[in-house]
Short mmCIF file of C-alpha atoms in Angstrom, two decimals:
data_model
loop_
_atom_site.label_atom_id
_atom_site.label_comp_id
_atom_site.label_asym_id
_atom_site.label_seq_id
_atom_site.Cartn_x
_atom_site.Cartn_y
_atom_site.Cartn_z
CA UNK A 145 33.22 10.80 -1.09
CA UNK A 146 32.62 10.81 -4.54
CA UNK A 147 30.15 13.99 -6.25
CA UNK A 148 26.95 13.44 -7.72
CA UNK A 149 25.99 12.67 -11.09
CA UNK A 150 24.61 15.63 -12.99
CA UNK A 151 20.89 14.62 -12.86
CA UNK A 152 21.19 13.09 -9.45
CA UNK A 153 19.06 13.32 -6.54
CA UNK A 154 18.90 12.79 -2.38
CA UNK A 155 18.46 9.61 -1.69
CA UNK A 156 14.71 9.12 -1.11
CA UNK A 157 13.82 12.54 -2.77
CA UNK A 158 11.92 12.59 -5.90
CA UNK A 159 10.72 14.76 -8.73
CA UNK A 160 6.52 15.28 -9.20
CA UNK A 161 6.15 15.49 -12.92
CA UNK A 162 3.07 17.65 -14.38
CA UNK A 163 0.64 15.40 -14.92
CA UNK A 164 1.13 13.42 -11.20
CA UNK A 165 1.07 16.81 -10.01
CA UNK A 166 -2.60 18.57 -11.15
CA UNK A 167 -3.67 14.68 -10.13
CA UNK A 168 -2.47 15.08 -6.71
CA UNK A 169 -4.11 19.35 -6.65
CA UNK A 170 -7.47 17.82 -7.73
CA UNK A 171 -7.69 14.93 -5.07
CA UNK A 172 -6.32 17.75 -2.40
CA UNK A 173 -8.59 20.52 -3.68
CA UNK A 174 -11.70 17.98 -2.95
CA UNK A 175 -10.41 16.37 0.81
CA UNK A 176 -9.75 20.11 1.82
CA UNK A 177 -13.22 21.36 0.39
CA UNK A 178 -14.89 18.26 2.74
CA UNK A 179 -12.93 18.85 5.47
CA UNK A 180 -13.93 22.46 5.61
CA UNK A 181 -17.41 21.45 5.54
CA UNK A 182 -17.00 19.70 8.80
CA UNK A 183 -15.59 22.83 10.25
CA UNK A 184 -11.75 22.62 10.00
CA UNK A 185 -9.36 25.30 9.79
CA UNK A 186 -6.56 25.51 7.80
CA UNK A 187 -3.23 26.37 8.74
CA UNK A 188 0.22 26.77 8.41
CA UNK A 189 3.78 26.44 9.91
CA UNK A 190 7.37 26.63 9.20
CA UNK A 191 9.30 23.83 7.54
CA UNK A 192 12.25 24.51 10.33
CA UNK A 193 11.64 24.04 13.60
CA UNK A 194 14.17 23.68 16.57
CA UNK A 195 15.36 20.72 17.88
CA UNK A 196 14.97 20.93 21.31
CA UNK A 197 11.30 22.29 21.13
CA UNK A 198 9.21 20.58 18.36
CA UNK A 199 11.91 17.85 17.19
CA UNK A 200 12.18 16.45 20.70
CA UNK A 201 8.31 16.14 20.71
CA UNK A 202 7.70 14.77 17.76
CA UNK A 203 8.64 11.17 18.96
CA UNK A 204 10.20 10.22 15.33
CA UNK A 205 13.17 8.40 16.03
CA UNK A 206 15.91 11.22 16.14
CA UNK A 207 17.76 9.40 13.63
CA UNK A 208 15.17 9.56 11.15
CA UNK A 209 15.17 13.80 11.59
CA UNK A 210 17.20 16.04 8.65
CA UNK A 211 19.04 18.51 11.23
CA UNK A 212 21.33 21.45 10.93
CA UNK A 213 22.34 24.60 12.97
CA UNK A 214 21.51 28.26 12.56
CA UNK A 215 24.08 30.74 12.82
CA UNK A 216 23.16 30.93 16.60
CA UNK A 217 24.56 27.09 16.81
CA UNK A 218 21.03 26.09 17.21
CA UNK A 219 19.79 22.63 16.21
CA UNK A 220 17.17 22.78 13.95
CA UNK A 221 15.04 19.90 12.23
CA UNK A 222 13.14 19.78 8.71
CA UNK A 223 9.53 19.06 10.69
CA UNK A 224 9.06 15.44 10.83
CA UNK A 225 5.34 15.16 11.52
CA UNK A 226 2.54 18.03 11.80
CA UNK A 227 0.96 17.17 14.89
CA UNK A 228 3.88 18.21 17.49
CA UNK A 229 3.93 21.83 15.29
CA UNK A 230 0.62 21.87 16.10
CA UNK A 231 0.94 21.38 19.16
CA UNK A 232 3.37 24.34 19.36
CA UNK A 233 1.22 26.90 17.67
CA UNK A 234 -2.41 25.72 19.78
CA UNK A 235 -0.13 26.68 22.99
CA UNK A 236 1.04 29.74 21.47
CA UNK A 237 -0.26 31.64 18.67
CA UNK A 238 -3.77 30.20 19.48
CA UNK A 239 -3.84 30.13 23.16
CA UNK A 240 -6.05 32.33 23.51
CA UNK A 241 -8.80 30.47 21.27
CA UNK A 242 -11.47 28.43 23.15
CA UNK A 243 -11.03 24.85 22.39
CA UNK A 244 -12.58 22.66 21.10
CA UNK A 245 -10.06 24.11 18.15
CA UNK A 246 -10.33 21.56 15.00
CA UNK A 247 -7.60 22.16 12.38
CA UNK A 248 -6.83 20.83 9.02
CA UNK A 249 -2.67 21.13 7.53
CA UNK A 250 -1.80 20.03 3.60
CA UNK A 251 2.26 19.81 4.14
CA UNK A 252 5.31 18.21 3.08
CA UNK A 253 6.87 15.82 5.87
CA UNK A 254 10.90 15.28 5.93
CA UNK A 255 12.49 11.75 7.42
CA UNK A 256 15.64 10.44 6.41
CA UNK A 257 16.48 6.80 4.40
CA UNK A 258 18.51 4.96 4.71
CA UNK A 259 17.66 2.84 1.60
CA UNK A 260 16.08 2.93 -2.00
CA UNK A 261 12.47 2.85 -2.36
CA UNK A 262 10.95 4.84 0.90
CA UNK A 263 10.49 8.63 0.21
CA UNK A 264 12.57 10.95 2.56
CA UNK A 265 9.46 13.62 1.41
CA UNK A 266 6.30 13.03 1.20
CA UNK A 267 2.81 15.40 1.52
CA UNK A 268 0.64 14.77 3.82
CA UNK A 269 -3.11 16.11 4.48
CA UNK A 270 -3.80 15.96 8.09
CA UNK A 271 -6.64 17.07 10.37
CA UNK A 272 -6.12 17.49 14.52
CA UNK A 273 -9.46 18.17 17.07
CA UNK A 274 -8.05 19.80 19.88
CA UNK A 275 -9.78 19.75 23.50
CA UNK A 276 -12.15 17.22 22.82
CA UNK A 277 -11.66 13.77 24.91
CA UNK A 278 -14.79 12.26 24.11
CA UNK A 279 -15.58 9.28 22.42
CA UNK A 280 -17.61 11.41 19.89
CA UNK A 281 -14.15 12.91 18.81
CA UNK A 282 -12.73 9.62 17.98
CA UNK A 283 -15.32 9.06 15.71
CA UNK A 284 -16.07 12.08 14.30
CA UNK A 285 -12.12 11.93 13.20
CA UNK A 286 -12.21 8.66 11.65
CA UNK A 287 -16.16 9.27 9.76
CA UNK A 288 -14.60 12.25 8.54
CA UNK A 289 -11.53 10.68 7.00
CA UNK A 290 -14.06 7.78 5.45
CA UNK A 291 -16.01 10.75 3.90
CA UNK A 292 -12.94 12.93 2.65
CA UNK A 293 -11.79 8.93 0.77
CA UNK A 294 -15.40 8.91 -0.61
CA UNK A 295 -15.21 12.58 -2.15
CA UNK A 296 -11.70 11.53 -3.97
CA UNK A 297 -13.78 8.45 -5.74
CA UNK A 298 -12.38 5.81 -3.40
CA UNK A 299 -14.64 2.95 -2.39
CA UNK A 300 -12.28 -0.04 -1.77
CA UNK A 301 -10.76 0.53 1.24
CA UNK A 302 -11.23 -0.28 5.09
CA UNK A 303 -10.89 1.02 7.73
CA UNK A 304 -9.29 -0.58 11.65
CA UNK A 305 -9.55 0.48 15.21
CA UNK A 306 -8.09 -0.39 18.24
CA UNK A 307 -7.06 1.01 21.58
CA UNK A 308 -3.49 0.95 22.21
CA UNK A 309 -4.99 1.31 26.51
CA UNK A 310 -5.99 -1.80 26.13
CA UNK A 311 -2.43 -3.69 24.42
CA UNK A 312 -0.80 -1.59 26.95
CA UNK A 313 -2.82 -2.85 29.75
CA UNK A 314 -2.73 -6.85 28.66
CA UNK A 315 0.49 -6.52 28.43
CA UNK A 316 1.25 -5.02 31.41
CA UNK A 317 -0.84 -7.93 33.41
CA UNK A 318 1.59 -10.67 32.01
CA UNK A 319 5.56 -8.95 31.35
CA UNK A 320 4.94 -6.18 33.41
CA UNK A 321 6.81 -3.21 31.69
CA UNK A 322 10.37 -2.65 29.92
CA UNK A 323 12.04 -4.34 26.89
CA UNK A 324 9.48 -7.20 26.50
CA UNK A 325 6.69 -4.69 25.89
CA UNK A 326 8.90 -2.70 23.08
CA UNK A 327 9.84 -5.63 21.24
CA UNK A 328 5.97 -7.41 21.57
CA UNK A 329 4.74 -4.21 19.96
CA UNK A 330 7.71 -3.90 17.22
CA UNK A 331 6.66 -7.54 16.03
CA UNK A 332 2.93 -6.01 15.59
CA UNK A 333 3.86 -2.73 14.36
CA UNK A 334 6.00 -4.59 11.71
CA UNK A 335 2.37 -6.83 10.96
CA UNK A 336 5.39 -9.79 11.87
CA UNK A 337 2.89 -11.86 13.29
CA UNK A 338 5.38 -15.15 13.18
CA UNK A 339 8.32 -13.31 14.72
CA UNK A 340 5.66 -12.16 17.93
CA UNK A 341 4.08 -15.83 18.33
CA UNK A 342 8.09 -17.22 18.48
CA UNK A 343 9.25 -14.58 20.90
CA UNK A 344 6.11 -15.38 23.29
CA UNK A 345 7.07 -18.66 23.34
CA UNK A 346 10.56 -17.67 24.62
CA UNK A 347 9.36 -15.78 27.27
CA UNK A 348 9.77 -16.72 30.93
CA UNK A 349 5.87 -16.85 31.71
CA UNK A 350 3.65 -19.17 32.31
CA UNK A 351 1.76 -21.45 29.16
CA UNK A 352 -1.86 -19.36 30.27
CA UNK A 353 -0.43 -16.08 30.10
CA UNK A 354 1.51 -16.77 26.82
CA UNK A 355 -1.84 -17.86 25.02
CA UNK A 356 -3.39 -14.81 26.12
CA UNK A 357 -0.74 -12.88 24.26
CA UNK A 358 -1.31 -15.73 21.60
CA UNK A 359 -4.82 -14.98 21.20
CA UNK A 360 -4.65 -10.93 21.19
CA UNK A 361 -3.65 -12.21 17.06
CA UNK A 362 -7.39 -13.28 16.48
CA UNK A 363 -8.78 -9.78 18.42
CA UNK A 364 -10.28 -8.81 14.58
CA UNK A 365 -13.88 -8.20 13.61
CA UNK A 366 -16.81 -6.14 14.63
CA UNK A 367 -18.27 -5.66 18.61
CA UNK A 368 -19.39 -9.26 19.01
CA UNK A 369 -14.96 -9.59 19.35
CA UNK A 370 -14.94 -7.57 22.18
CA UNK A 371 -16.77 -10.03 24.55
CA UNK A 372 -13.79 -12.16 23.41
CA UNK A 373 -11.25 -9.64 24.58
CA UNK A 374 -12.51 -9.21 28.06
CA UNK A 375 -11.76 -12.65 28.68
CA UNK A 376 -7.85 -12.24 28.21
CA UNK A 377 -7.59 -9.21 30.88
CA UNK A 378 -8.25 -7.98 34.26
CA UNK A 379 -7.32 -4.58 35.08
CA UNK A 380 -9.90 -1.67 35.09
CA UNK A 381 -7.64 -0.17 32.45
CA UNK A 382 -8.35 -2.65 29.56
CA UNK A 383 -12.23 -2.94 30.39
CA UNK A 384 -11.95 0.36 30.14
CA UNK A 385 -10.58 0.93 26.71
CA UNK A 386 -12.70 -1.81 25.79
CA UNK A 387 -15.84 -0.04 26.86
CA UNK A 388 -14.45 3.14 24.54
CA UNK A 389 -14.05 1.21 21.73
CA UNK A 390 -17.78 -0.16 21.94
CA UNK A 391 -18.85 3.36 21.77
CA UNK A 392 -16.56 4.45 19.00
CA UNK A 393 -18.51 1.72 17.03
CA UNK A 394 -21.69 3.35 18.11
CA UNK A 395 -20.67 6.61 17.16
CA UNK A 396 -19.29 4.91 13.83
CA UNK A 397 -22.90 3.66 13.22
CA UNK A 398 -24.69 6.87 13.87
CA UNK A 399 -22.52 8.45 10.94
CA UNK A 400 -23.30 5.46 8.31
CA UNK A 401 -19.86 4.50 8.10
CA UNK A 402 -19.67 1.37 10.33
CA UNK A 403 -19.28 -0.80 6.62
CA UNK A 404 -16.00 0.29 6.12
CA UNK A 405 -14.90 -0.60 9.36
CA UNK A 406 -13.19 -3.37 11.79
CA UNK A 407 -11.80 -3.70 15.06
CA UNK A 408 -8.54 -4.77 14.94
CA UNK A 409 -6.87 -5.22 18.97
CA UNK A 410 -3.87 -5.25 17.42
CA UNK A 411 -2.94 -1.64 15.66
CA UNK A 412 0.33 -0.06 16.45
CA UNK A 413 1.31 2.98 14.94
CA UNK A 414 4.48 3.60 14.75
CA UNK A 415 5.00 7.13 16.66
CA UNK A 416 4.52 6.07 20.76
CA UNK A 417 2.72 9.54 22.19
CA UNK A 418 -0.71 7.58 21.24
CA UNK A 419 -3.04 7.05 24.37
CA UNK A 420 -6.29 6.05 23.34
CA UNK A 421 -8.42 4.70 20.44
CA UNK A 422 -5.68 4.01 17.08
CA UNK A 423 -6.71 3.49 13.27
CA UNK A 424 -5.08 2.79 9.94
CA UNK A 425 -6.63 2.49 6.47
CA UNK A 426 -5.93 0.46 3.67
CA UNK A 427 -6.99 0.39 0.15
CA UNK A 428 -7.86 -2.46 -2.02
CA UNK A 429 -4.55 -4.79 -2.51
CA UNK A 430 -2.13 -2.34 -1.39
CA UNK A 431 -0.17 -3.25 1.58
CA UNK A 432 0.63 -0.10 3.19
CA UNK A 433 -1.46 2.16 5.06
CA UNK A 434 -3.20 5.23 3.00
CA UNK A 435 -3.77 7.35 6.06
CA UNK A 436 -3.41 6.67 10.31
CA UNK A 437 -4.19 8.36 13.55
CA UNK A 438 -5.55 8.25 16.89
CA UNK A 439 -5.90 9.97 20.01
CA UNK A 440 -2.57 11.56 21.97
CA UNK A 441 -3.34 13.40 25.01
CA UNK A 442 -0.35 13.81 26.31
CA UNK A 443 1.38 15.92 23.95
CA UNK A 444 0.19 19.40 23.92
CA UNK A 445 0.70 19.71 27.53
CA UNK A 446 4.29 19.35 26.93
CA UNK A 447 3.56 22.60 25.62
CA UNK A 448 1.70 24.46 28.24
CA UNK A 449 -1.55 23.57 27.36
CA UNK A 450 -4.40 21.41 29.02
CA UNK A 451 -5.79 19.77 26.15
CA UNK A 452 -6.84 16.44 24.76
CA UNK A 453 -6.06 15.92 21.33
CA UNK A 454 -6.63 13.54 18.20
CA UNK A 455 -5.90 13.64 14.62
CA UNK A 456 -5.05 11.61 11.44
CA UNK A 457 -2.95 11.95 8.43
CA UNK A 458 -3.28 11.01 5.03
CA UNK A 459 -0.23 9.75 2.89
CA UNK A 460 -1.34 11.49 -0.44
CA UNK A 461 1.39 9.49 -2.62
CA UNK A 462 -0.14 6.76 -1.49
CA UNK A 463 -3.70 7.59 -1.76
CA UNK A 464 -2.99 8.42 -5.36
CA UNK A 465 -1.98 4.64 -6.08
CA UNK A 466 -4.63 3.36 -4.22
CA UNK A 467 -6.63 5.62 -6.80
CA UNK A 468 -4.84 4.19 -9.60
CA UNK A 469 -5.93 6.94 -12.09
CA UNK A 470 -3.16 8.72 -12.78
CA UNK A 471 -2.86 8.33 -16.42
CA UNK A 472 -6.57 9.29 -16.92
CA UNK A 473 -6.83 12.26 -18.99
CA UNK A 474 -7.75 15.52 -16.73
CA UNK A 475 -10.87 17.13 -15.73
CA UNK A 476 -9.62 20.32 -17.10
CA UNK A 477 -9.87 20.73 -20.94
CA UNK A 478 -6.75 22.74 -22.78
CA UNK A 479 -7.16 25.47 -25.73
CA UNK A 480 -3.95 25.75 -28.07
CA UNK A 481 -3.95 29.10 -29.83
CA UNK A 482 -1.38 28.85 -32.22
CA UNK A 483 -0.74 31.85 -33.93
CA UNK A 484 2.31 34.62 -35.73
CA UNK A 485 4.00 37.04 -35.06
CA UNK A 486 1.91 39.89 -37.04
CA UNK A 487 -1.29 38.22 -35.20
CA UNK A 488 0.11 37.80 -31.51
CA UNK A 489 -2.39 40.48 -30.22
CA UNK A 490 -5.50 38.92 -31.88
CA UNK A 491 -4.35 35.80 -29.96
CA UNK A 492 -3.79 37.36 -26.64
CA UNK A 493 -7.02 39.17 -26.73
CA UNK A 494 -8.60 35.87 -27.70
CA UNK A 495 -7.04 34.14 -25.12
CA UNK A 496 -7.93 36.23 -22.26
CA UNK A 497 -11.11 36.39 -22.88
CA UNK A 498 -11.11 32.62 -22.97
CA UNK A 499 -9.74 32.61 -19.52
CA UNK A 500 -12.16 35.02 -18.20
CA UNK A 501 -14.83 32.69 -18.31
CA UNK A 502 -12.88 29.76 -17.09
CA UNK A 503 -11.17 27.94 -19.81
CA UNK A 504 -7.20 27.13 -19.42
CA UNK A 505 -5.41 28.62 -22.36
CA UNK A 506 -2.01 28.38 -23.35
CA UNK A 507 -0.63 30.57 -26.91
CA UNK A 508 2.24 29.65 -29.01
CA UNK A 509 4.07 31.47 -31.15
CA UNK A 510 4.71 29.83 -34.75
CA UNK A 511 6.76 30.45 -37.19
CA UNK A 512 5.35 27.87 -39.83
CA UNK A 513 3.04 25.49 -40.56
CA UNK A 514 5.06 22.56 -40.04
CA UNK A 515 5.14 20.18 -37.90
CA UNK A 516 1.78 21.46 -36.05
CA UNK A 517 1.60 17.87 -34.17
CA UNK A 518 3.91 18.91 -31.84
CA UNK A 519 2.03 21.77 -30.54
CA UNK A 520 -1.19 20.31 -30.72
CA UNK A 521 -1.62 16.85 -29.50
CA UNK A 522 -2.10 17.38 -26.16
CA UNK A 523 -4.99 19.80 -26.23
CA UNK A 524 -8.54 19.58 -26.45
CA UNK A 525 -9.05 21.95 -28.98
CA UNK A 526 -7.04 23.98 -30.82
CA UNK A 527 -7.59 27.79 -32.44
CA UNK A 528 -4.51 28.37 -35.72
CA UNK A 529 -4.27 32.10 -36.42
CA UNK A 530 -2.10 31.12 -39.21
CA UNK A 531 -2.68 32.40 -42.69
CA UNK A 532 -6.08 33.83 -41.52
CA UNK A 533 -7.40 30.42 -40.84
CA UNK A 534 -9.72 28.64 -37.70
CA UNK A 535 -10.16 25.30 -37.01
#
């Protein structure tokens, strides 16, 4: 195995460069100031967490997980997702707290490539509501996530909801259980619409029941759609997650948000402890999700607590493109003090006092007059203590 070059990285790792990174602090700082609003808690927890415990949990495919041992010959894992950690600490550290618990994470996420292009890290702000398994939960997840988009300056995005009960179910009525079912929802987590149509035709079931799976494709659009999808299923359990959906949209309306919205029958996310009511949301002409989520209550019992649970997470790399205002100049303004040697006190003092009432600051030490360009065309203003002079 060869070594690395010199500047080298891990494949899928990557470097966050100044600028990129007060962008990415100022969209952060105004999510997390919004989602403290609505009542969220911040928290916490390790980057490491053992194998057997969280990393089992999780449901990323294990060979997606960065492990390695402890000196005990433990397995550990980099954490792969937030909400099995969370998990951990509501039937721990806070199991004492009286739920509903709602809690809000801003965390770097570790899973490994295998090729160019897909980051092996990536930060993610995420919010979970613990111990609440109504309807209003659902939507109070998803109106919150629309408002956190609107407080970053986002308006072109959308919004889709579905109920994985209800795929489940349909599916279910016509293959029954098994391999069929994995690979019908690969095709739609993959969005390979052609490659689901041409396996349904393969299948050994009858024309009917292979244009019901057909027509789950067109099961996009607001409630009117749902009258639509009771025709292609039987069982309690889909009318079911049908009726939960029509009252997500009803909560959805109560909170003004119901414009950035659409059902969409069809949503599979790609980690399987989901159990309810599912959403992703896209930005204008990007064709990757900016943020997902849904409702998972069978996870945190896995760690000895009773307790409903749903959540979402926001990609922030990719909610920075969908921005697409990287290279605008920043909020903050910059003050260049330039200044030498026999005045570097005058220029501290200055400075400090500049900073005390809220201005950034940065002093540099001269030795000349030439070549002042370099020190000063980034900044907003600039202060020369050269030669007695102030500009």
């Amino acid at each position: 195995m060869s070594s690395p070059f010199m500047f080298e990285k891990p494949l899928g790792m990557k470097d966050t460069l100044p600028l990129l990174y007060d962008r990415n602090e100022e969209v952060t700082s105004q999510i997390a100031e919004e989602v403290r609003l609505w009542g969220y808690q911040t928290l916490h927890t390790p980057a490491l967490e053992y194998y057997d415990t969280v990393g089992a949990a999780s449901a990323i495919h294990d060979a997606k997980l960065f492990k390695l041992m402890d000196r005990q010959g433990r397995t550990l894992v980099l954490r792969p997702d937030m909400t099995a950690p969370i998990a951990r600490v509501v039937s721990s550290s806070l199991k004492d707290e009286p739920l509903p618990l709602r809690l809000a994470y801003n965390t770097a996420l570790y899973r490994t490539q295998e090729h160019e292009g897909k980051p092996a890290e990536f930060e993610q702000y995420g919010v979970e509501l613990i111990g609440d398994q109504t309807v209003s939960a659902d939507g109070e997840i998803m109106a919150l996530l629309i408002s956190a988009f609107e407080k970053t300056g986002l308006r072109h995005f959308r919004l889709a909801f579905g109920h994985i009960g209800f795929m489940n179910a349909l599916f279910t009525e016509v293959v029954g259980s098994g391999d069929h079912v994995h690979a019908l929802k690969q095709f739609l987590f993959e969005k390979n619409y052609v490659g689901f149509k041409r396996y349904v035709r393969k299948l050994p079931i009858s024309a009917l029941d292979k244009n019901r799976l057909e027509q789950l494709l067109s099961l996009r659009g607001g409630p009117d759609m749902l009258e639509t999808a009771k025709e292609l299923v039987s069982s309690s359990d889909a009318l079911r997650a049908l009726q939960e959906v029509q009252e997500v949209w009803n909560v959805l309306e109560s909170y003004g948000v119901s414009t950035y919205m659409n059902i969409d029958l069809n949503v599979v996310l790609h980690i399987d402890y989901y159990t309810g009511v599912v959403f992703e949301s896209y930005g204008k002409e990007l064709g990757f999700p900016l943020a997902s989520g849904g409702r998972y209550d069978e996870l945190v019992p896995k760690f000895g607590r009773q307790a409903s649970a749903t959540g979402f997470g926001i990609r922030m790399d990719r909610l920075l493109e969908a921005l697409n205002h990287i290279d605008r100049p920043l909020n903050q303004e910059r003050t260049l003090i330039l200044f030498s040697k026999e005045r570097q006190k005058e220029a501290v003092d200055e400075a400090k006092q500049l900073r005390e009432s809220g201005k950034c600051v940065v002093i540099q030490h001269v030795t000349g007059i030439e070549d002042l360009d370099t020190y000063t065309s980034t900044f907003t203003h600039v202060i020369q203590r050269i030669g007695g002079s102030a500009s």
